[in-house]
Coordinates of C-alpha atoms in Angstrom, one line a residue:
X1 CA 0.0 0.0 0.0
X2 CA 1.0 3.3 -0.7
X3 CA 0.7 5.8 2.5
X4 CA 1.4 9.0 0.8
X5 CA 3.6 9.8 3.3
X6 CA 6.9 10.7 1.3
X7 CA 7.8 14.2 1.6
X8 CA 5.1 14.5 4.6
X9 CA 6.7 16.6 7.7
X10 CA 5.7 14.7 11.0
X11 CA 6.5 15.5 14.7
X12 CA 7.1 12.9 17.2
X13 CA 8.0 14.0 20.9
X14 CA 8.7 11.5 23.2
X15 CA 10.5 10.0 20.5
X16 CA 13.5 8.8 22.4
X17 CA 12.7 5.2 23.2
X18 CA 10.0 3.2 23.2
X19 CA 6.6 3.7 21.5
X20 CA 7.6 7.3 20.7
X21 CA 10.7 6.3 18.9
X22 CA 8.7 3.5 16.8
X23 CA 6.4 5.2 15.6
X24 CA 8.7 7.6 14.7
X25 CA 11.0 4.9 12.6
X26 CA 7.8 3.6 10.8
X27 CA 7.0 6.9 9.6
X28 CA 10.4 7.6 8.7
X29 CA 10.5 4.4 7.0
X30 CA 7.6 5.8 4.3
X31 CA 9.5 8.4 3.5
X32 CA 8.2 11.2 5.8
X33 CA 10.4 13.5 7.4
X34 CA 10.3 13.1 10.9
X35 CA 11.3 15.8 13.8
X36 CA 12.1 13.7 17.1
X37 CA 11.7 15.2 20.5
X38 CA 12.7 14.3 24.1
X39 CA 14.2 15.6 26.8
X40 CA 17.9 13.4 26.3
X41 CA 19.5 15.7 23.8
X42 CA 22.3 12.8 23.2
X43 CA 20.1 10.0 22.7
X44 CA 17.3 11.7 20.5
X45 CA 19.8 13.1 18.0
X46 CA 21.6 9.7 18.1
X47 CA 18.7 7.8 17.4
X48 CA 17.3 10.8 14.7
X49 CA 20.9 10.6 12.8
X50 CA 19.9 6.7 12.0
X51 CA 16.6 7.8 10.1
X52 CA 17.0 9.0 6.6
X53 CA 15.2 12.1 7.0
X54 CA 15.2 13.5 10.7
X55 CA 16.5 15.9 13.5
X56 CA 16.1 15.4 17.0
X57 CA 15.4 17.8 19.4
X58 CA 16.0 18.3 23.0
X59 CA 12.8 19.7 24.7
X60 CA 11.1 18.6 28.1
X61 CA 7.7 19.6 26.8
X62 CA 6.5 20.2 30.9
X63 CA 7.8 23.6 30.4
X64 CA 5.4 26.6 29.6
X65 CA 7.1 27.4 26.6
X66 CA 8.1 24.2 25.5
X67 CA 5.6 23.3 23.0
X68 CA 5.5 26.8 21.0
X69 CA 9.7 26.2 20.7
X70 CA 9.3 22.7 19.9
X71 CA 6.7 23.9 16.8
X72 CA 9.4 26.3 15.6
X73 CA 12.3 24.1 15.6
X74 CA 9.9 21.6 14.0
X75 CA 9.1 23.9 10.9
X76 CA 12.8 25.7 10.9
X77 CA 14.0 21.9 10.2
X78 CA 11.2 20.9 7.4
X79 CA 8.4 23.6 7.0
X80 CA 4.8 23.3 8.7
X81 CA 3.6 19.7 10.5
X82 CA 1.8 17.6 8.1
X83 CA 1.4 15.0 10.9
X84 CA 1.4 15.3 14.9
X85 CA 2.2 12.8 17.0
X86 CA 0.8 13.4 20.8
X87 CA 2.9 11.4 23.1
X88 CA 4.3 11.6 26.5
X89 CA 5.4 9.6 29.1
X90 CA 2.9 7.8 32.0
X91 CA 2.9 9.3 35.7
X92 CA 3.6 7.3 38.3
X93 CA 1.4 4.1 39.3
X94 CA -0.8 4.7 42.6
X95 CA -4.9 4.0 43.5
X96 CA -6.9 6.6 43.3
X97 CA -7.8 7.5 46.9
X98 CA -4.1 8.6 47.4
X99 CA -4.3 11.0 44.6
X100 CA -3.6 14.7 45.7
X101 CA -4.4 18.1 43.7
X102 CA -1.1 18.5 42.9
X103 CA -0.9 14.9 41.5
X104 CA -3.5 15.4 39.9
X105 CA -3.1 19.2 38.3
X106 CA 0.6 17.4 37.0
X107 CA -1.0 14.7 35.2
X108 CA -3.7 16.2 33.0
X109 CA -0.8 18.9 32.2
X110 CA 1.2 16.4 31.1
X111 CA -1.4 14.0 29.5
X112 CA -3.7 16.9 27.8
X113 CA -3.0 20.5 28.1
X114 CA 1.0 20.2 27.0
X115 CA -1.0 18.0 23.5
X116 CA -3.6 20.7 23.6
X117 CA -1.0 23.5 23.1
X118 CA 0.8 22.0 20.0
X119 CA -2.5 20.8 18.4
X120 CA -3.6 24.5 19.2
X121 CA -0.1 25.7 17.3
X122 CA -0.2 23.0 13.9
X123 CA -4.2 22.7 13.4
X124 CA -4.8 25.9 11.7
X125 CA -2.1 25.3 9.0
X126 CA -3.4 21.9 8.5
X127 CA -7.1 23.4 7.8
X128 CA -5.6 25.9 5.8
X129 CA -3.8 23.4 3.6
X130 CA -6.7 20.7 3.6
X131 CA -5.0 17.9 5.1
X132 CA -3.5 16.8 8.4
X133 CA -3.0 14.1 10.8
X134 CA -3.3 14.0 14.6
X135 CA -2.5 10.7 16.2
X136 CA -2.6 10.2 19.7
X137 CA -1.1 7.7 21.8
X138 CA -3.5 6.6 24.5
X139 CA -3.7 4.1 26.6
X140 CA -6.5 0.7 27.3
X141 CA -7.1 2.4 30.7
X142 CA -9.2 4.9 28.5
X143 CA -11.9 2.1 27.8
X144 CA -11.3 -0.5 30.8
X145 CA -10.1 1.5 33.7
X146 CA -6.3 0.0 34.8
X147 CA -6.1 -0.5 38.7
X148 CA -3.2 1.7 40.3
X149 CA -2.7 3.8 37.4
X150 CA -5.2 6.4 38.5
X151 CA -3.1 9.5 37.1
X152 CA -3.1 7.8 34.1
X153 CA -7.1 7.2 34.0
X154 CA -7.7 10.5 34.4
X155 CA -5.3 12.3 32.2
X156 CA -5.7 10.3 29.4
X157 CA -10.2 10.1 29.5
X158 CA -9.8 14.1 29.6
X159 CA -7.3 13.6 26.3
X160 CA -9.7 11.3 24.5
X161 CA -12.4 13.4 25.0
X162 CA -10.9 16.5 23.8
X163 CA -9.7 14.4 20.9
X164 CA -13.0 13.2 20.2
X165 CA -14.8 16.6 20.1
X166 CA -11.9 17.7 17.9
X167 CA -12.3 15.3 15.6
X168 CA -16.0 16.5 14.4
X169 CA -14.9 20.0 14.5
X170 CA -12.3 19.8 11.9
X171 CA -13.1 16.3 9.5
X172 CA -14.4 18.4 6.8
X173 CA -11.0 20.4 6.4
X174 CA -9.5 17.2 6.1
X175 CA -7.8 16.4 8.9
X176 CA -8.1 13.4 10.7
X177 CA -8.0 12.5 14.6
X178 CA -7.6 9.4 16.4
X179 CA -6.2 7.6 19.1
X180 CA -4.3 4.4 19.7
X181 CA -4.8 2.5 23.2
X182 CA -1.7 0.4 23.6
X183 CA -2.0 -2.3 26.2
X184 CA 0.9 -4.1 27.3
X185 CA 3.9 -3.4 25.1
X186 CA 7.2 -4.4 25.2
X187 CA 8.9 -1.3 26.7
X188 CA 10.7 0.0 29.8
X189 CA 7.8 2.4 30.8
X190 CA 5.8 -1.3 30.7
X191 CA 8.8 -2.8 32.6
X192 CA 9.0 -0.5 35.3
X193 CA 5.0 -1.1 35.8
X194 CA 5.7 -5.3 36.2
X195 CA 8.8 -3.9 38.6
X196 CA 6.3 -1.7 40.8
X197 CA 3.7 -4.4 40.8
X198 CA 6.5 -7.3 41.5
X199 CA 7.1 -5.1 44.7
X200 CA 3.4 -4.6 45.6
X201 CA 2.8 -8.4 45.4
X202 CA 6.0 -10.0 46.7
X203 CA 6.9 -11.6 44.0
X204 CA 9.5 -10.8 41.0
X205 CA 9.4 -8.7 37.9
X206 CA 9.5 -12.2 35.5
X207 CA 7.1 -13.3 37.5
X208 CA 4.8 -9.9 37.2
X209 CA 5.2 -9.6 33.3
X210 CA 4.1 -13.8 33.3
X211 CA 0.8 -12.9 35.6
X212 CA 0.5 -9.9 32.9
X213 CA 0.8 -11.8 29.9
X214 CA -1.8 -14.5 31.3
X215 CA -4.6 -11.9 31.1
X216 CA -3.9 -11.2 27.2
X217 CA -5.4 -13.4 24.8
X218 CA -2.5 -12.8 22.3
X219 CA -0.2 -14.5 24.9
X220 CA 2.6 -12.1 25.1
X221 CA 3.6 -8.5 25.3
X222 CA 3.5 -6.3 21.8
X223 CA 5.9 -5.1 19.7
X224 CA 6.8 -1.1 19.6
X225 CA 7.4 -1.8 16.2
X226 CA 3.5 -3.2 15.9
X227 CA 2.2 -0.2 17.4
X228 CA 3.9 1.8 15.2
X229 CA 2.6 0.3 12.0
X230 CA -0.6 1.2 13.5
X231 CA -0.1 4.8 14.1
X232 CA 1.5 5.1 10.5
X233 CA -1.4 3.7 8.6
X234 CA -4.2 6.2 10.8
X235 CA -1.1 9.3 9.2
X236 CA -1.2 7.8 6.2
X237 CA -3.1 9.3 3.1
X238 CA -5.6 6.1 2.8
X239 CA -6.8 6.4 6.2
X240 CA -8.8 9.6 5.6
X241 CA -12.2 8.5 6.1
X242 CA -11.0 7.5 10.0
X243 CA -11.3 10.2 12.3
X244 CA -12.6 9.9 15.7
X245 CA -11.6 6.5 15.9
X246 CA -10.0 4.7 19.1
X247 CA -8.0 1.7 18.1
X248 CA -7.2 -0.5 20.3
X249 CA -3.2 -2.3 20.1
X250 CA -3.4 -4.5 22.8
X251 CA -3.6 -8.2 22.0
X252 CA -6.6 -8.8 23.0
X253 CA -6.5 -7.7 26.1
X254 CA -9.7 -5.2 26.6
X255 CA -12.2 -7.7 25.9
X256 CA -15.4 -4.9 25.0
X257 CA -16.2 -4.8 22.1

């Protein structure tokens, strides 16, 4: 299939490791050019010098004026975003009863308002121009809830929800906007999660991640690299009658329909 993507400017933060950094390599792989961001100048500009077309940028997009810099850079490197990418990094695990104001007010800065201020900075380009893609990186706790990952729950609803109100707004300028729920994929944000539970429960890390991958019907943890295909076909020029969409990455492991 051809995704249209060659020649396409995409931004990626989080783009370091993990999800971030295979979604980014997937889209780099169809030819786009691809801006990665993180906060580890050395590492994202290593891992940027490997893709054909790319530059990696250092920016911790917590700070106020992180996003409107990151844009800049962005566009100095390749022109305006074709195709955004909103993903961060997960707050810390904990129940929801323990969860203070400030705990809170971090996460849904982190989880919505820091991806609400660069949508805010590339959507009216991409409804001037006619086309765009925004393609956020959710979580399966926005559909089923996941226990001790309460700052996670609530950041990421508030996202989808924004996302999904978007969506309707701006479909008929032709830009697209949907949302990929990862379950348990093969990363060290996921690792750290078995570590934290392994020390909850007694038990080990292997034997957390082996409990984990009992409850997927797919057997066994995803792929970045899988997830990444996904996001690239929801940026891709085929995929523009899907907007509004959540799809789900997870093996199985959400059984709702």
């Amino acid at each position: 299939m051809d995704t249209g993507l060659k020649g396409k400017n995409v931004l990626v933060p989080g783009a370091s490791s993990g999800i971030g950094l295979a979604i980014a390599q997937a889209l780099a792989a169809e030819g786009a050019n691809v801006v990665l961001a993180a906060r580890r100048e050395d590492v994202v500009q290593g891992e940027a010098a490997r893709l054909p077309s790319a530059v990696g940028v250092a920016m911790d997009l917590t700070d106020g004026g992180a996003p409107a810099a990151l844009v800049e850079a962005a566009e100095k490197a390749f022109g305006p975003i074709d195709v955004l990418i909103l993903n961060s990094g997960g707050p810390p695990p904990g129940g929801a009863a323990d969860v203070s104001d400030e705990q809170a007010l971090a996460a849904v800065h982190q989880l919505l308002l820091q991806h609400m201020s660069l949508t805010n900075l590339v959507l009216p380009g991409m409804r001037e121009r006619g086309w765009g893609r925004i393609v956020a990186v959710g979580s399966s706790g926005v559909q089923q809830p996941l226990p001790n990952l309460a700052l996670s729950n609530i950041g990421r609803a508030g996202l989808a929800g924004y996302l999904k109100t978007l969506a309707a707004e701006v479909a008929a300028d032709g830009v697209t906007v949907n949302m990929v729920l990862p379950g348990r994929i093969d990363t060290d944000r996921v690792a750290s999660l078995d570590a934290a539970a392994a020390k909850r429960t007694g038990s080990t890390p292997d034997e957390a991640r082996a409990a984990s991958e009992k409850t997927i019907p797919a057997g066994r943890y995803g792929k970045p690299e899988e997830f990444g295909a996904v996001v690239a076909f929801l940026a891709s020029v085929p995929a523009a009658y899907v907007t509004g969409e959540q799809i789900r990455c997870d093996g199985g492991l959400v059984r709702a329909y």
